[in-house]
Short mmCIF file of C-alpha atoms in Angstrom, two decimals:
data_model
loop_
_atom_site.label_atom_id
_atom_site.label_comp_id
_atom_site.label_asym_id
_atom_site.label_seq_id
_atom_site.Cartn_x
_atom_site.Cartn_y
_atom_site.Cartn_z
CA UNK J 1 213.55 164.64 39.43
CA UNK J 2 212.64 164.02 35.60
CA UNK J 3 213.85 162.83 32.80
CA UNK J 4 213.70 164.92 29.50
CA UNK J 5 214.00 162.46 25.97
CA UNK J 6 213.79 164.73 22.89
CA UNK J 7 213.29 162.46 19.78
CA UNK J 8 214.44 164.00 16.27
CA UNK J 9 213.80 161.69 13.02
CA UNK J 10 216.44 161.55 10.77
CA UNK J 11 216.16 163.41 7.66
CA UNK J 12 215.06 161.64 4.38
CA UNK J 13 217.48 159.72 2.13
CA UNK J 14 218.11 160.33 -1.72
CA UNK J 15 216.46 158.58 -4.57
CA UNK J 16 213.90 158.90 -6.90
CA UNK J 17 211.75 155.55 -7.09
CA UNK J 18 209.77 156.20 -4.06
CA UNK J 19 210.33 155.78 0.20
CA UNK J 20 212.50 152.73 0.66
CA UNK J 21 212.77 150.54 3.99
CA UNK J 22 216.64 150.68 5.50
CA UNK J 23 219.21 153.23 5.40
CA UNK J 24 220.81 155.59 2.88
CA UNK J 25 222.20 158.44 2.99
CA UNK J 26 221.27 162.19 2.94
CA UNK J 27 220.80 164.11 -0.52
CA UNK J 28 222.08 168.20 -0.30
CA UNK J 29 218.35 168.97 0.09
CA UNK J 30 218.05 167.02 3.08
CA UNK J 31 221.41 167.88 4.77
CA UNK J 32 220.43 171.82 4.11
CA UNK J 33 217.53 171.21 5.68
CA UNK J 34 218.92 169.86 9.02
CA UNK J 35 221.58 172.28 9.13
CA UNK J 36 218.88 175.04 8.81
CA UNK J 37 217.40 172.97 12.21
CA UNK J 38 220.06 173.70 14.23
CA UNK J 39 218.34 177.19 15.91
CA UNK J 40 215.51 175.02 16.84
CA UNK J 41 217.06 172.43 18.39
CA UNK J 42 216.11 172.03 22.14
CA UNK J 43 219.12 172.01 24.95
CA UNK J 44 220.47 168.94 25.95
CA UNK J 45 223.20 167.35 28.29
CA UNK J 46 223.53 164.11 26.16
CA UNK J 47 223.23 163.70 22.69
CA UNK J 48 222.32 159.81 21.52
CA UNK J 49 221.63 158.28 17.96
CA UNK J 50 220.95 155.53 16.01
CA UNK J 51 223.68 153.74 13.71
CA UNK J 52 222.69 154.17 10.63
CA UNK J 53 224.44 156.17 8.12
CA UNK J 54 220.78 158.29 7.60
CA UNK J 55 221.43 159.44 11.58
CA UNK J 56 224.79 159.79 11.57
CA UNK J 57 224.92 162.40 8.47
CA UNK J 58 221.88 163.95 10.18
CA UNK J 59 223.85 164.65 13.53
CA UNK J 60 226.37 165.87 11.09
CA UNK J 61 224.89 168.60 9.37
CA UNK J 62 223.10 169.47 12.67
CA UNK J 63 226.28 170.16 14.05
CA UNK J 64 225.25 167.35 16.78
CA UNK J 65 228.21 165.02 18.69
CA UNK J 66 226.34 162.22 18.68
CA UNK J 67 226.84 158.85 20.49
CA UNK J 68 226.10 156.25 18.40
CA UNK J 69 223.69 153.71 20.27
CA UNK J 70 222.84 150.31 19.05
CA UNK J 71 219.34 150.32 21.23
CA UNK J 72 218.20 152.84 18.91
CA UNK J 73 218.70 151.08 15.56
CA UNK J 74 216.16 151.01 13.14
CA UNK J 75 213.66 147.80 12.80
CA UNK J 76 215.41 145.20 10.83
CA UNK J 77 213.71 144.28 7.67
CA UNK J 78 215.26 141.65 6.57
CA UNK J 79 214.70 141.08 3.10
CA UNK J 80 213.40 144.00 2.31
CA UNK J 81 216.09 146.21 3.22
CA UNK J 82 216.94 148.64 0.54
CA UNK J 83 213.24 148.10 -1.63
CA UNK J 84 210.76 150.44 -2.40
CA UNK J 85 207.33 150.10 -0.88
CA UNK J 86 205.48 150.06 -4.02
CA UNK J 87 207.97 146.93 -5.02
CA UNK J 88 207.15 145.02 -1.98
CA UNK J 89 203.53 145.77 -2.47
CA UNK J 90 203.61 144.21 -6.55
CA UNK J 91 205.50 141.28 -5.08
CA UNK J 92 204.93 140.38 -1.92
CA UNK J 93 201.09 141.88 -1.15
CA UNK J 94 200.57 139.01 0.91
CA UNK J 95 203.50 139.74 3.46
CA UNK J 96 203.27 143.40 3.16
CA UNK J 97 199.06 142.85 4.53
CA UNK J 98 200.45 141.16 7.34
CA UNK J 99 202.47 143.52 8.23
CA UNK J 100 200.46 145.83 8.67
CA UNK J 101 197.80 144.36 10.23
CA UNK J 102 199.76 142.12 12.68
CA UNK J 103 202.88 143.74 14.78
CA UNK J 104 203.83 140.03 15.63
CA UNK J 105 204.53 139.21 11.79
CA UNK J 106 207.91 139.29 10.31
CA UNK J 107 207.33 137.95 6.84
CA UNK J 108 210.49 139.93 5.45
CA UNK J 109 212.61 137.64 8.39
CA UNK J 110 213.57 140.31 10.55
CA UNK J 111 211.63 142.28 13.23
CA UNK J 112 208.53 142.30 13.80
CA UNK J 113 206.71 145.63 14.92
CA UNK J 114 206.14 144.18 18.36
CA UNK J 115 209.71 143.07 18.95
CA UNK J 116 210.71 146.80 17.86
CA UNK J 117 208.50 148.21 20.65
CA UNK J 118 209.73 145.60 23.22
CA UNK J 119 213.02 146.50 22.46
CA UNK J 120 212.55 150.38 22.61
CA UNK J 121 210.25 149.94 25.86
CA UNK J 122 213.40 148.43 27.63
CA UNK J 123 215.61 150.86 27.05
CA UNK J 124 213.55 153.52 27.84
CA UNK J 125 212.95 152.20 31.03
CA UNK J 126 217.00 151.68 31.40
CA UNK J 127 217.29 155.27 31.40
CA UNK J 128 218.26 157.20 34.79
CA UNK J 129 215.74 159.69 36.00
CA UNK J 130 219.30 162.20 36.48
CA UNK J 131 219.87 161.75 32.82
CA UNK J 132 218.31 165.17 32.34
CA UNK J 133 217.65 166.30 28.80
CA UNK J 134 218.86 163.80 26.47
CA UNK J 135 218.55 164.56 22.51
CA UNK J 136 218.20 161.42 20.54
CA UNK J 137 218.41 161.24 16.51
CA UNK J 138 216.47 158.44 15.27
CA UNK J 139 214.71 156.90 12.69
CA UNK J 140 211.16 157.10 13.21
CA UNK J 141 210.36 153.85 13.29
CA UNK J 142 212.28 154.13 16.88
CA UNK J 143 209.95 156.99 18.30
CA UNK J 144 206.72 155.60 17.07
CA UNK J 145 207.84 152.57 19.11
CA UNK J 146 208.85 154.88 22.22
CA UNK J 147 205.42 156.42 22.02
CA UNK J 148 203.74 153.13 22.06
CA UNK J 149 205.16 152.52 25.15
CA UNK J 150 205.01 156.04 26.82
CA UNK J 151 201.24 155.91 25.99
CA UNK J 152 200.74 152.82 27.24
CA UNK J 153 199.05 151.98 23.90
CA UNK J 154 198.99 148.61 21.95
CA UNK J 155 201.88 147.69 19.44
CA UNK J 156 199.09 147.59 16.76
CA UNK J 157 199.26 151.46 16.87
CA UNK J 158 202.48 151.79 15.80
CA UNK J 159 201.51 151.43 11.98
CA UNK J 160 199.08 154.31 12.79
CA UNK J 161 201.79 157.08 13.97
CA UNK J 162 202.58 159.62 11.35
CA UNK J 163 205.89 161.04 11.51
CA UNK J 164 207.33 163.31 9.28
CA UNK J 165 211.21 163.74 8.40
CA UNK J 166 212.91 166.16 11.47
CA UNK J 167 209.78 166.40 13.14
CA UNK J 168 210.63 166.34 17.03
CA UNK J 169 208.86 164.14 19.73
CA UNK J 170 209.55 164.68 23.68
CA UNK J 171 209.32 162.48 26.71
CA UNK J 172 209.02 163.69 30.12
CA UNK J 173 209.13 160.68 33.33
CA UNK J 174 208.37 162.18 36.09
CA UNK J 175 207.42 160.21 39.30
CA UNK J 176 206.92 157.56 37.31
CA UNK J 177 204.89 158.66 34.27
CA UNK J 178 205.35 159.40 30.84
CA UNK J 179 204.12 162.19 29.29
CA UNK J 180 204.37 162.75 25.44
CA UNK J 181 204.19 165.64 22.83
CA UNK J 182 204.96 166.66 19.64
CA UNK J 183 207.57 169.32 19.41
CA UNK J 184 209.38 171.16 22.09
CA UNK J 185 208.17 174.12 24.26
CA UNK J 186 211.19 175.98 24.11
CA UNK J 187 211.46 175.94 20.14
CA UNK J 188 208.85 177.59 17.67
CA UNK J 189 206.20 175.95 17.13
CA UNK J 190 204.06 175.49 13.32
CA UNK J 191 207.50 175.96 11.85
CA UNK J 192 206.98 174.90 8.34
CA UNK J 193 209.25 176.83 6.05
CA UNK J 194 211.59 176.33 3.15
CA UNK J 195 214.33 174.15 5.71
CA UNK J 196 211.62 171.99 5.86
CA UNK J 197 212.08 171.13 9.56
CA UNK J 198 208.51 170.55 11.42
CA UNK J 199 208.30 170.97 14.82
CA UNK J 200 204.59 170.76 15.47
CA UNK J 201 202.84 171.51 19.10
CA UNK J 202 200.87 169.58 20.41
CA UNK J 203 198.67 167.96 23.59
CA UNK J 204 200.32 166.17 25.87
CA UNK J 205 199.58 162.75 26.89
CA UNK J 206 200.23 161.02 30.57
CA UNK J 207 200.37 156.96 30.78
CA UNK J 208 201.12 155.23 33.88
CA UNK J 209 203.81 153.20 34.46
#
C-alpha cells in the first residue's frame, strides 16, 4: 500500500516593495492564476492546508475544500513577520547571515529552519500509509522542509530548495521509502503559460527510512 502527498505552494501575495516573510493575501493576478490551475490539479481523496490567509484564498480560487491543518503552518518568524527581505538585510545583516548559514539560528525569535523540518518530518511520518492521495496547499517553506526529510538530506539544504509560486511537489511512501518529484505524472508537464502555474517534471529521488 502507498501513500500519495501532493504538495502545492500557495500563490504569491500583493505588494509592491519586494517578497516579504509571513502571510498576506492574494492580489487578482494571483487568484486568476490559481483558478486557471484547477485542470491541472492531480486527484485526491483528502485535501489539507496550511492556516494562513495566503493558503486559504489559494484553496479558494482553486475551487479546493480544504482542511485547515495547524502542522502545516508556515515557519514562524518572529520579528520579522510582515518585512521585506531587502529591509531585514539593511538592518539586521548580521541575523539575516545566520540564517542562512545556520538552520539552528532563530535570530528573528521564532523558528529556526531546523525546528521547521523537525516539525514537518513528524507529521509526515504521522500519516497512514491508507491515506491514499492527499493534496496539501502550503507555503513553501513547508515542502522544502518535507523534502529535507523525504531525501534524507541535512536541514542546511533547506535554504538551497527553489520553489516557485503553484509549483507542485509529490511524495510517494511505499514500503517504507520516500520517493520525491517535482510535478505530477498525471498533469502536463513544462506548463509555463500566461496562468502562471508551473508544474515542472522531474527525477525522482528514493531515501530510506
Amino acid at each position: 500500500m502507498s501513500l500519495r502527498l501532493t504538495f502545492l505552494c500557495a500563490s504569491s501575495v500583493e505588494g509592491t516593495r519586494g517578497p516579504t516573510f509571513g502571510d498576506g493575501s492574494l492580489d487578482g493576478r494571483a487568484r486568476r492564476a490559481a483558478a486557471n490551475a484547477k485542470a491541472a490539479l492531480p486527484p485526491y481523496s483528502l485535501a489539507l492546508r496550511a492556516p494562513s490567509a495566503r493558503c486559504a484564498q489559494t484553496a479558494e480560487a482553486l475551487g479546493v475544500a480544504a482542511a485547515p491543518e495547524d502542522a502545516l503552518r508556515d515557519i514562524d518568524r518572529g520579528t520579522w513577520s510582515g518585512r521585506t527581505h531587502a529591509d531585514i538585510r539593511a538592518e539586521d545583516p548580521h541575523g539575516l547571515s545566520a540564517w542562512l548559514t545556520d538552520p539552528d539560528a532563530a535570530p528573528h525569535g521564532g523558528e529556526s529552519v531546523g525546528r521547521l523540518c523537525r516539525r514537518t518530518a513528524s507529521w509526515l511520518e504521522a500519516l497512514p500509509d491508507d491515506a491514499g492521495r492527499v493534496l496539501a496547499i502550503t507555503e513553501a517553506s513547508v515542502v522544502r522542509a518535507a523534502l529535507v526529510h523525504a531525501l534524507s538530506a541535512p536541514a542546511r539544504a533547506f535554504l538551497h530548495l527553489d520553489l516557485p509560486h503553484r509549483s507542485a511537489v509529490t511524495l510517494t511512501r511505499r514500503d517504507g521509502l520516500w520517493h520525491a518529484g517535482l510535478g505530477d505524472p498525471e498533469v502536463p508537464r513544462q506548463r509555463a503559460s500566461a496562468d502562471g502555474i508551473a508544474f515542472v517534471g522531474t527525477t525522482a529521488y528514493a531515501a530510506r527510512r
